[in-house]
CSV table of C-alpha atoms in Angstrom, one decimal:
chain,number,residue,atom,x,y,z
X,1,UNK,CA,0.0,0.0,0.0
X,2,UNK,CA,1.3,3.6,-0.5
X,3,UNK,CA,1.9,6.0,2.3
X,4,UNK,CA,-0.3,8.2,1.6
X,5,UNK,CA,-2.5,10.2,4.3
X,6,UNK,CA,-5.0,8.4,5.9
X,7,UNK,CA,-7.6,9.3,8.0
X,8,UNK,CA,-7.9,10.4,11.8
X,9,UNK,CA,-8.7,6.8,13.1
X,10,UNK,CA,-6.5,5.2,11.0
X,11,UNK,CA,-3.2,3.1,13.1
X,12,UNK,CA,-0.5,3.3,11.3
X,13,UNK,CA,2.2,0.2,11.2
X,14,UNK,CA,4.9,2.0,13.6
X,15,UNK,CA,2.4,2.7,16.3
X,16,UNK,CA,0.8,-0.7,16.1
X,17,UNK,CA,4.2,-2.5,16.2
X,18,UNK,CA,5.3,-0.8,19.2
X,19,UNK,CA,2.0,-1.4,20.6
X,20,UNK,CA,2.2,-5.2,19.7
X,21,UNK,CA,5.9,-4.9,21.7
X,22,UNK,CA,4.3,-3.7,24.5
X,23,UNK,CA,0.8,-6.3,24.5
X,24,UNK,CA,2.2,-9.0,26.8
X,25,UNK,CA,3.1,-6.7,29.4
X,26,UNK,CA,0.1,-4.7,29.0
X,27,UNK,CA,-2.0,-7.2,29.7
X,28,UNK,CA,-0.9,-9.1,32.5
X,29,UNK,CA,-2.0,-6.0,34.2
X,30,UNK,CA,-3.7,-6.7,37.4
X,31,UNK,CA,-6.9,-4.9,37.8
X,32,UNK,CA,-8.4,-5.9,34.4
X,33,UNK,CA,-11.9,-5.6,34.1
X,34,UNK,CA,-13.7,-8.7,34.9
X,35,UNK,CA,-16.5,-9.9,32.8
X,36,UNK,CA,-20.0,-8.5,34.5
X,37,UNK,CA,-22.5,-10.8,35.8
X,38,UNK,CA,-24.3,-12.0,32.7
X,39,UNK,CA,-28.4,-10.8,32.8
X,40,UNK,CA,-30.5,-13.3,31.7
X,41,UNK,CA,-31.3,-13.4,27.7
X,42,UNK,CA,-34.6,-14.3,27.2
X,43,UNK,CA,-34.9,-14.4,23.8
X,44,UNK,CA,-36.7,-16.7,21.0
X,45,UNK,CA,-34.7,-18.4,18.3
X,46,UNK,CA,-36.5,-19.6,14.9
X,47,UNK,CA,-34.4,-21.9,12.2
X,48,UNK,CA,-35.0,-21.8,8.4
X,49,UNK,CA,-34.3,-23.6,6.0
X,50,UNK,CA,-34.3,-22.0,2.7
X,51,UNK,CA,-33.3,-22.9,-0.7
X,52,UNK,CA,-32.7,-20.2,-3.6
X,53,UNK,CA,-34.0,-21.6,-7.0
X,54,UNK,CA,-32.7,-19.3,-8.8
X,55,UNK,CA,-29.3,-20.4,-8.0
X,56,UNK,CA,-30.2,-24.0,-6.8
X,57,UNK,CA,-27.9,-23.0,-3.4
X,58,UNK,CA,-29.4,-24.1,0.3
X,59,UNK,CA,-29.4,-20.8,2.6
X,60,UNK,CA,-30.1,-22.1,5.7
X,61,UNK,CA,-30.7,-19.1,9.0
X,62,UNK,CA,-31.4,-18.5,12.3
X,63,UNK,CA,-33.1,-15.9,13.3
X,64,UNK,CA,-32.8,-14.6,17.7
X,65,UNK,CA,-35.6,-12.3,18.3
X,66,UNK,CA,-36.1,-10.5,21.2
X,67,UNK,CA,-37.9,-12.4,23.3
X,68,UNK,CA,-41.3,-9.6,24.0
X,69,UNK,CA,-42.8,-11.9,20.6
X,70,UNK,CA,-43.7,-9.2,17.9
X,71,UNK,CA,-42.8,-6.2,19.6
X,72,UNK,CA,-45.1,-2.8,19.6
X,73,UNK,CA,-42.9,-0.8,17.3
X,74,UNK,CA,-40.5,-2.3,14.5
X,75,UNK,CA,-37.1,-3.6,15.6
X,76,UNK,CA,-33.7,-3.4,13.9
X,77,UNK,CA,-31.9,-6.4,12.5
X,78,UNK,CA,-28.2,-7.7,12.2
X,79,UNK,CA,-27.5,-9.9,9.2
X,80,UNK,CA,-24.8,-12.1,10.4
X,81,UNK,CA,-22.4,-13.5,8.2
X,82,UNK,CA,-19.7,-16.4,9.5
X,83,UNK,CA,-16.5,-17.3,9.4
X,84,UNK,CA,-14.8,-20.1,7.2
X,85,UNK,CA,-16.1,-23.8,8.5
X,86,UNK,CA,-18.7,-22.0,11.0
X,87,UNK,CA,-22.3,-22.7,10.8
X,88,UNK,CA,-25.5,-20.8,12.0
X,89,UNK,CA,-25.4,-21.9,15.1
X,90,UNK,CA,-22.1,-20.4,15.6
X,91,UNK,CA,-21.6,-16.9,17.0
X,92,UNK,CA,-24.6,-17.8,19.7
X,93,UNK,CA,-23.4,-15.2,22.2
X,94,UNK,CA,-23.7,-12.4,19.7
X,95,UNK,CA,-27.1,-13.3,19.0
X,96,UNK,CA,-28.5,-13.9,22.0
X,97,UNK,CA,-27.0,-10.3,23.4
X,98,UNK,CA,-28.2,-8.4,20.1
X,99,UNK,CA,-31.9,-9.6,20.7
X,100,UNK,CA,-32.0,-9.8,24.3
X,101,UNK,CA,-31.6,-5.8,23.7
X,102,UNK,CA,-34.2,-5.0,21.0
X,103,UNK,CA,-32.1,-6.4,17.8
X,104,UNK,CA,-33.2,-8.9,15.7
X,105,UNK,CA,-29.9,-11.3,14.7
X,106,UNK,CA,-30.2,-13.2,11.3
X,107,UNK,CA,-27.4,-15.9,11.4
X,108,UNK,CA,-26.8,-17.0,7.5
X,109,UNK,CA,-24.8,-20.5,7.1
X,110,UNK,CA,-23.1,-20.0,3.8
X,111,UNK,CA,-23.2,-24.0,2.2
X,112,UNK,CA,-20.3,-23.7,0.3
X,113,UNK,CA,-17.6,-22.7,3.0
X,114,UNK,CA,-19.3,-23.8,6.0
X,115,UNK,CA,-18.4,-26.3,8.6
X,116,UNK,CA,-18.6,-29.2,5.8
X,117,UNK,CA,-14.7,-27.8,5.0
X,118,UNK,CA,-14.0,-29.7,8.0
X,119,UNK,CA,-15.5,-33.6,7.3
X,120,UNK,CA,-14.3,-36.0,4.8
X,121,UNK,CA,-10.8,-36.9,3.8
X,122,UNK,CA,-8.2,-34.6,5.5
X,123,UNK,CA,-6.3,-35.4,2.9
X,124,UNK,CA,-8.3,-33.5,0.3
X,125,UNK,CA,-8.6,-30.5,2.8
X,126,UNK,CA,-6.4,-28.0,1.5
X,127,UNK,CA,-8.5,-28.6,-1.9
X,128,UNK,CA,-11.9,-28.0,0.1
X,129,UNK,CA,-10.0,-24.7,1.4
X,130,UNK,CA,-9.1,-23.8,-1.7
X,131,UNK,CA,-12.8,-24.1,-3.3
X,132,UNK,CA,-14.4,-22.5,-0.3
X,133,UNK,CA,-12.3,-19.4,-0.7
X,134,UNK,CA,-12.4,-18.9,-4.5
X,135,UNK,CA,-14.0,-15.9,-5.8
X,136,UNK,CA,-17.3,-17.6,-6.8
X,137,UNK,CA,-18.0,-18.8,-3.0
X,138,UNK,CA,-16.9,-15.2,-2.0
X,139,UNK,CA,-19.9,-13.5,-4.3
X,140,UNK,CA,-22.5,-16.2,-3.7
X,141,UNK,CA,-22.1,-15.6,0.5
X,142,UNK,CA,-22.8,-12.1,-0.2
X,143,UNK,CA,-25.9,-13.1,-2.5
X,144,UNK,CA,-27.1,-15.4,0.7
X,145,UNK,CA,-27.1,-12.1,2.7
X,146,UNK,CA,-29.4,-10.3,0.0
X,147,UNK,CA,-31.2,-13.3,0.0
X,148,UNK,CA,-32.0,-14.3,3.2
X,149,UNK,CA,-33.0,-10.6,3.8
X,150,UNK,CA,-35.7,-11.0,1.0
X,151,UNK,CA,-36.9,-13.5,2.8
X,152,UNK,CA,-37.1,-12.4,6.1
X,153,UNK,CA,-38.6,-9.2,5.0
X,154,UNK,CA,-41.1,-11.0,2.7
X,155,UNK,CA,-44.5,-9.7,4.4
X,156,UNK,CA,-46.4,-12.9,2.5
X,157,UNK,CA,-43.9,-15.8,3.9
X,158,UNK,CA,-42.3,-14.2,7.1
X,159,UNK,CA,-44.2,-14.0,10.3
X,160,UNK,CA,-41.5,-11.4,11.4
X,161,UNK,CA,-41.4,-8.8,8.2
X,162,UNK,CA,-43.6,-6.4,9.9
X,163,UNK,CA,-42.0,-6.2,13.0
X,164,UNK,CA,-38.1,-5.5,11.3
X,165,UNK,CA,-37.3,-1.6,10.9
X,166,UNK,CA,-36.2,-1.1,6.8
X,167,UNK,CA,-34.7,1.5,7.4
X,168,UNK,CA,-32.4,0.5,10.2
X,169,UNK,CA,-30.7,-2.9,8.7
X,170,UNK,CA,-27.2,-3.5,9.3
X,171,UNK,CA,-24.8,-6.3,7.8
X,172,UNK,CA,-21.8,-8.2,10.1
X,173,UNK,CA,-19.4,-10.7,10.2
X,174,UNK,CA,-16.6,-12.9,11.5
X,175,UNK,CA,-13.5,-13.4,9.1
X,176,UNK,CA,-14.4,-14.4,5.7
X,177,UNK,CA,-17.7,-13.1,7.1
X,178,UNK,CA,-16.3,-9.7,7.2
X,179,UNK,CA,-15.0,-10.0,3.9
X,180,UNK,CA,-18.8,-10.6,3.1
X,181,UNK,CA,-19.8,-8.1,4.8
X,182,UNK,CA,-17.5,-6.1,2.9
X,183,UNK,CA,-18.9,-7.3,-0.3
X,184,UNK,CA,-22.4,-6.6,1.0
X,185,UNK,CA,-21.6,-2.7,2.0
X,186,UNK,CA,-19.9,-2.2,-1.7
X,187,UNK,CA,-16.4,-3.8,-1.6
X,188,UNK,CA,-15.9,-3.9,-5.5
X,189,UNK,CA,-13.3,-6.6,-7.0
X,190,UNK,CA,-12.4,-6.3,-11.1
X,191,UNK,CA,-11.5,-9.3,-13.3
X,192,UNK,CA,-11.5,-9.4,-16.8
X,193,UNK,CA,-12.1,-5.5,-16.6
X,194,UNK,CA,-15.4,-5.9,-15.0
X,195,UNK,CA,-16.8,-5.0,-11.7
X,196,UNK,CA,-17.8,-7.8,-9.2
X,197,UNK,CA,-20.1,-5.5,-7.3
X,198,UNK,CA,-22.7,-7.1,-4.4
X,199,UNK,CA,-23.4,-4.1,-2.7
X,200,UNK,CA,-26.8,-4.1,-1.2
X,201,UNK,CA,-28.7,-0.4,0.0
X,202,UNK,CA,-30.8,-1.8,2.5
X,203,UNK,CA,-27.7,-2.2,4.6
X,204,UNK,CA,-27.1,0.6,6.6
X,205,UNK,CA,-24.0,-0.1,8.3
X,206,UNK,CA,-21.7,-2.9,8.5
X,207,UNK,CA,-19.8,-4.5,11.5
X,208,UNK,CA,-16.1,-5.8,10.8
X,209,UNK,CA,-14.7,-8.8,13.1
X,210,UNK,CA,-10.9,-9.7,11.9
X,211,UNK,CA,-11.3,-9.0,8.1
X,212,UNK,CA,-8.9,-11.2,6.1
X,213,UNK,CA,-6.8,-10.1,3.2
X,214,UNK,CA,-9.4,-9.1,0.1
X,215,UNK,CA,-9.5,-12.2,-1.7
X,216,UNK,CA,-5.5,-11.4,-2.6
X,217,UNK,CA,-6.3,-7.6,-3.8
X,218,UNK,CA,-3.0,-5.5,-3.1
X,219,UNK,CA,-4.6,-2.3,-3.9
X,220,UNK,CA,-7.3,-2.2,-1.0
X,221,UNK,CA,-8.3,1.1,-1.5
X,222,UNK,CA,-9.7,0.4,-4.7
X,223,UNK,CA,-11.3,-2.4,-3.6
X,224,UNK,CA,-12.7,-0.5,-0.3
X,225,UNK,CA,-13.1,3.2,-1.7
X,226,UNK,CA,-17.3,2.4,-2.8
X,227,UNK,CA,-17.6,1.0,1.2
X,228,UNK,CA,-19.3,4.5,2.3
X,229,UNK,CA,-21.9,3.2,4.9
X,230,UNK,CA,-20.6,3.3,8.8
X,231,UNK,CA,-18.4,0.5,9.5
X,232,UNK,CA,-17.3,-0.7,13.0
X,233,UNK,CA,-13.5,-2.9,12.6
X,234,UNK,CA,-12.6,-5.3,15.4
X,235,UNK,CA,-9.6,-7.3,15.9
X,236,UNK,CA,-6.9,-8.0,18.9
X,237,UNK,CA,-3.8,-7.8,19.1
X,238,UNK,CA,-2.5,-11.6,18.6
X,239,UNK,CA,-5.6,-12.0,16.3
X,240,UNK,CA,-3.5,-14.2,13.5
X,241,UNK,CA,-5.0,-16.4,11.2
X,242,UNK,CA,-3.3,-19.7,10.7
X,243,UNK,CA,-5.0,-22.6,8.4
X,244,UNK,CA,-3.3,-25.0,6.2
X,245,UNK,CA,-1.4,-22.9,3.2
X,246,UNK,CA,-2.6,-19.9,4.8
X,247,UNK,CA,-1.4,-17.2,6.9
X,248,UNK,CA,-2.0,-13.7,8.4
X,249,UNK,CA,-0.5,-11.7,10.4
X,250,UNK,CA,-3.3,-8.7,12.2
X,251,UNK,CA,-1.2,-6.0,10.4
X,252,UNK,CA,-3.6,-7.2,7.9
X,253,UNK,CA,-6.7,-6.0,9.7
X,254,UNK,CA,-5.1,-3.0,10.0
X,255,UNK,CA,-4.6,-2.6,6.5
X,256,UNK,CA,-8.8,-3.2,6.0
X,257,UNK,CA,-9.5,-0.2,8.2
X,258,UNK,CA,-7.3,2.1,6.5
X,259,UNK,CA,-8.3,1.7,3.1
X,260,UNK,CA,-12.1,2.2,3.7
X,261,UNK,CA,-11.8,5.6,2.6
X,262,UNK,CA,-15.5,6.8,4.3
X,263,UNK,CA,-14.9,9.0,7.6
X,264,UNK,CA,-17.6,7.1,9.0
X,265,UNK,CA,-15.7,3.8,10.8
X,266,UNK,CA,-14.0,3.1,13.9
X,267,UNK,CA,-11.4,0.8,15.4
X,268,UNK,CA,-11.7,-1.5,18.1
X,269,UNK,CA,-8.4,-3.2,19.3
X,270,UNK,CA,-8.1,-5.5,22.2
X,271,UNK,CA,-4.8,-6.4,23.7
X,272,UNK,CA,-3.7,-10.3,22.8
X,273,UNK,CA,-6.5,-12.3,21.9
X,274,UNK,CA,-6.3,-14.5,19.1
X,275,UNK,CA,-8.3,-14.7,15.9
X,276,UNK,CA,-11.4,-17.5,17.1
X,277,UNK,CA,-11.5,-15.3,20.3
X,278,UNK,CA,-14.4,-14.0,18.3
X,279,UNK,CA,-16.1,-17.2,18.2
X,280,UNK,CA,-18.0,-19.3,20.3
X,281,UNK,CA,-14.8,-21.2,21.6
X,282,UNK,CA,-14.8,-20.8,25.8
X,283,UNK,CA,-10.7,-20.5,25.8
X,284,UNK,CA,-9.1,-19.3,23.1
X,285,UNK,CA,-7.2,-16.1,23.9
X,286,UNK,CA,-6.5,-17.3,27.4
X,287,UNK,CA,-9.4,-18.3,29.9
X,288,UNK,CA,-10.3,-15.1,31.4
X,289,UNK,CA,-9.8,-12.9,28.5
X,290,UNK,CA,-11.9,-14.8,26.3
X,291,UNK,CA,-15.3,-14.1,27.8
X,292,UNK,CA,-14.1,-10.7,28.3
X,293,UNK,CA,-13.7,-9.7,25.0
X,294,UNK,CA,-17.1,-11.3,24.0
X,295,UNK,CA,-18.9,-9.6,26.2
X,296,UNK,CA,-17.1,-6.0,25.2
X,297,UNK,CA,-17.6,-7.3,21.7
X,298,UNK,CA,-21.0,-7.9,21.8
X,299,UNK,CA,-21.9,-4.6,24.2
X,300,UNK,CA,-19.6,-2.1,21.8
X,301,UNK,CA,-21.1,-3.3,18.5
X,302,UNK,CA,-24.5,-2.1,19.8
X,303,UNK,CA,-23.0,1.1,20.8
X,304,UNK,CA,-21.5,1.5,17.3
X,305,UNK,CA,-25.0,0.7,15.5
X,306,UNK,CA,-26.5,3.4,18.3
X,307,UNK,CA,-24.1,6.0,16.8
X,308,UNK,CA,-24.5,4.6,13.4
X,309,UNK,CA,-28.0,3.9,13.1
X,310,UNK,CA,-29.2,6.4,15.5
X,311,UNK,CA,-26.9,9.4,15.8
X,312,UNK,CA,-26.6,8.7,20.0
X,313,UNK,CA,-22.5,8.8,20.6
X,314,UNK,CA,-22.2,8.8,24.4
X,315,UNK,CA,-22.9,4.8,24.5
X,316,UNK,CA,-19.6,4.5,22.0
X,317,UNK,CA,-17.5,6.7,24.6
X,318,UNK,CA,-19.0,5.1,27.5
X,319,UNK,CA,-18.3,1.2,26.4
X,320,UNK,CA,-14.7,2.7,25.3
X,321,UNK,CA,-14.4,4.2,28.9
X,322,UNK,CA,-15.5,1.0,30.6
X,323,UNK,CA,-13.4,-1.5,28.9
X,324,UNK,CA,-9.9,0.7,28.2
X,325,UNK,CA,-8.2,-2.1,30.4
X,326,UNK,CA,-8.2,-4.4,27.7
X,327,UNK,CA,-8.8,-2.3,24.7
X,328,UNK,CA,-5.2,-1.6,22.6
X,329,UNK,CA,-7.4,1.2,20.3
X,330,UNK,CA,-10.3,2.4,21.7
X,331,UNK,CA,-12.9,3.5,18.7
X,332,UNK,CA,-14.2,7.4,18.3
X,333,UNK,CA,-17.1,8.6,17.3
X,334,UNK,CA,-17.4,9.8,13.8
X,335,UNK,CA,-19.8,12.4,12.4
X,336,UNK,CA,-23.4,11.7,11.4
X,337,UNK,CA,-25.7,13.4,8.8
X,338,UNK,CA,-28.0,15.2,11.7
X,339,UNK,CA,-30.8,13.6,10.2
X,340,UNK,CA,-29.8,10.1,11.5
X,341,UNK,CA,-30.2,11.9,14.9
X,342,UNK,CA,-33.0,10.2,16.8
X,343,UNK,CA,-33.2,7.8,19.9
X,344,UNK,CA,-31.8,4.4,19.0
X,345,UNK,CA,-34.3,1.7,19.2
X,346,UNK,CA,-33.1,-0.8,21.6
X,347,UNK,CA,-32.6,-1.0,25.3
X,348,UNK,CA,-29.9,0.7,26.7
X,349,UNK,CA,-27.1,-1.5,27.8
């Protein structure tokens, strides 16, 4: 990438290496904030299993509402995309907090790179890798998003289409799910001198967990320059993805945020960590860490979408304030237009 200017939440590679120097030390801390008592999240779940005939694909979901039923007023929803070999029953704790306060949380299992990857002969894995990452599996996961939101929203099949706020709709993801998520807010790859575009409007903002590498684009702003909705990046410090044939390093989540060119996005870093902390593994990243971060995880993406969706920033600053012990970057608020400025429609954390 050039050096060129970037923009005032950008982290540039000196600071983050001296930061990544310093990570060990900084977090064996004592003091650091210990997860709070989990409240109780009533909330419903609902499974689908639906098939696009247009593309002959499976798109299975599931859907955690809040638990009220059909509420009195519209709610927003969270598309959620997963990571490579996940399913939709993956991510559970982000689900359960989103709709335990006032989000809806559509979990999309994407059939071609989901946890199938992982069964058969691990011989032939590197191959099954190799297919789920290719460019065509990359398009149709953004496709299931579009999808399973025209079927959610579908007022003549969808018990729930009434009850989801259009206007407040927001895409996210894990991994190659933020790479889909990506693709969904208007990520644009060329080949053969033509645009792979995805982007969908009805997506209002888009939330980032430990993007990969573009699909092997070296000019990310290119690719990233059309992403103009808010977008909220998350990683950690040791957050390093290691598969078979493939590596990369965090710098490389870094280099995601910087070359979204909108003003609109914000950077959440926690100190070590590791790449599946994000997931629904129990000790990855170290055993007290690990529900630590999902918890700030879960709490700071609702604060983003408050800010994004609904212009309020003090929840951002506060959620910044309260986990700084482990935070490495602690987001910012960004400017809004002041029409977005209304009360955001969930319960307060």
């Amino acid at each position: 990438m050039s050096d060129e200017r970037m923009t005032k939440p950008s982290l540039d590679r000196r600071r983050f290496g001296a930061l990544l120097a310093g990570t060990l030390a900084a977090s064996a801390v004592p003091g650091a904030v210990a997860p709070a008592r989990a409240k109780a999240e009533d909330v419903r779940n609902a499974d689908f299993d639906w098939v696009d005939v247009v593309r002959d694909r499976s798109v299975p979901a599931r859907l955690y509402w809040p638990a009220s039923g059909l509420p009195a007023r519209p709610v927003p929803l969270i598309v959620f995309s997963h990571g490579l070999g996940q399913s939709r029953t993956g991510y559970s704790y982000l689900g359960r907090h989103w709709a335990a306060n006032g989000y809806a949380s559509l979990h999309v299992q994407h059939v071609g790179s989901d946890r199938t990857v992982w069964t058969g002969n691990p011989f032939e894995i590197l191959d099954r890798l190799n297919d789920a990452a290719n460019e065509r599996e990359a398009i149709a996961r953004a496709a299931d998003l579009s999808f399973a939101l025209d079927r959610i929203l579908d007022t003549g099949q969808s018990a729930f289409a009434g009850s989801i706020d259009r206007g407040r709709i927001a895409a996210a993801g894990h991994s190659y799910g933020a790479n889909t998520t990506l693709l969904i807010a208007g990520a644009r790859v060329v080949r053969d001198g033509r645009p792979l575009d995805r982007r969908d409007a009805r997506f209002k903002a888009g939330v980032v967990i430990s993007a990969p590498p573009f699909y092997g684009e070296r000019d990310l702003r290119s690719v990233l320059a059309s992403v103009t909705i808010p977008t909220f990046h998350v990683t950690a410090t040791e957050d390093e993805i290691q598969l078979p044939g493939r590596y990369s390093p965090v710098q490389d989540r870094l280099d995601v945020f910087e070359a979204v060119e909108s003003p609109r996005k914000a950077l959440a870093v926690f100190r070590g960590g590791s790449h599946s902390i994000f997931t629904d593994r129990p000790l990855t990243g170290g055993a007290t860490l690990n529900p630590q971060v999902k918890q700030a995880t879960a709490e700071g993406t609702l604060t983003f979408l408050d800010l994004a969706l609904g212009g309020e920033e003090a929840s951002l600053v506060a959620w910044s304030e309260s986990w700084r012990s482990i935070l490495a970057v602690a987001p910012s608020p960004f400017a809004i237009p002041p029409a977005l400025h209304r009360q955001p429609a969930r319960r307060v954390i």
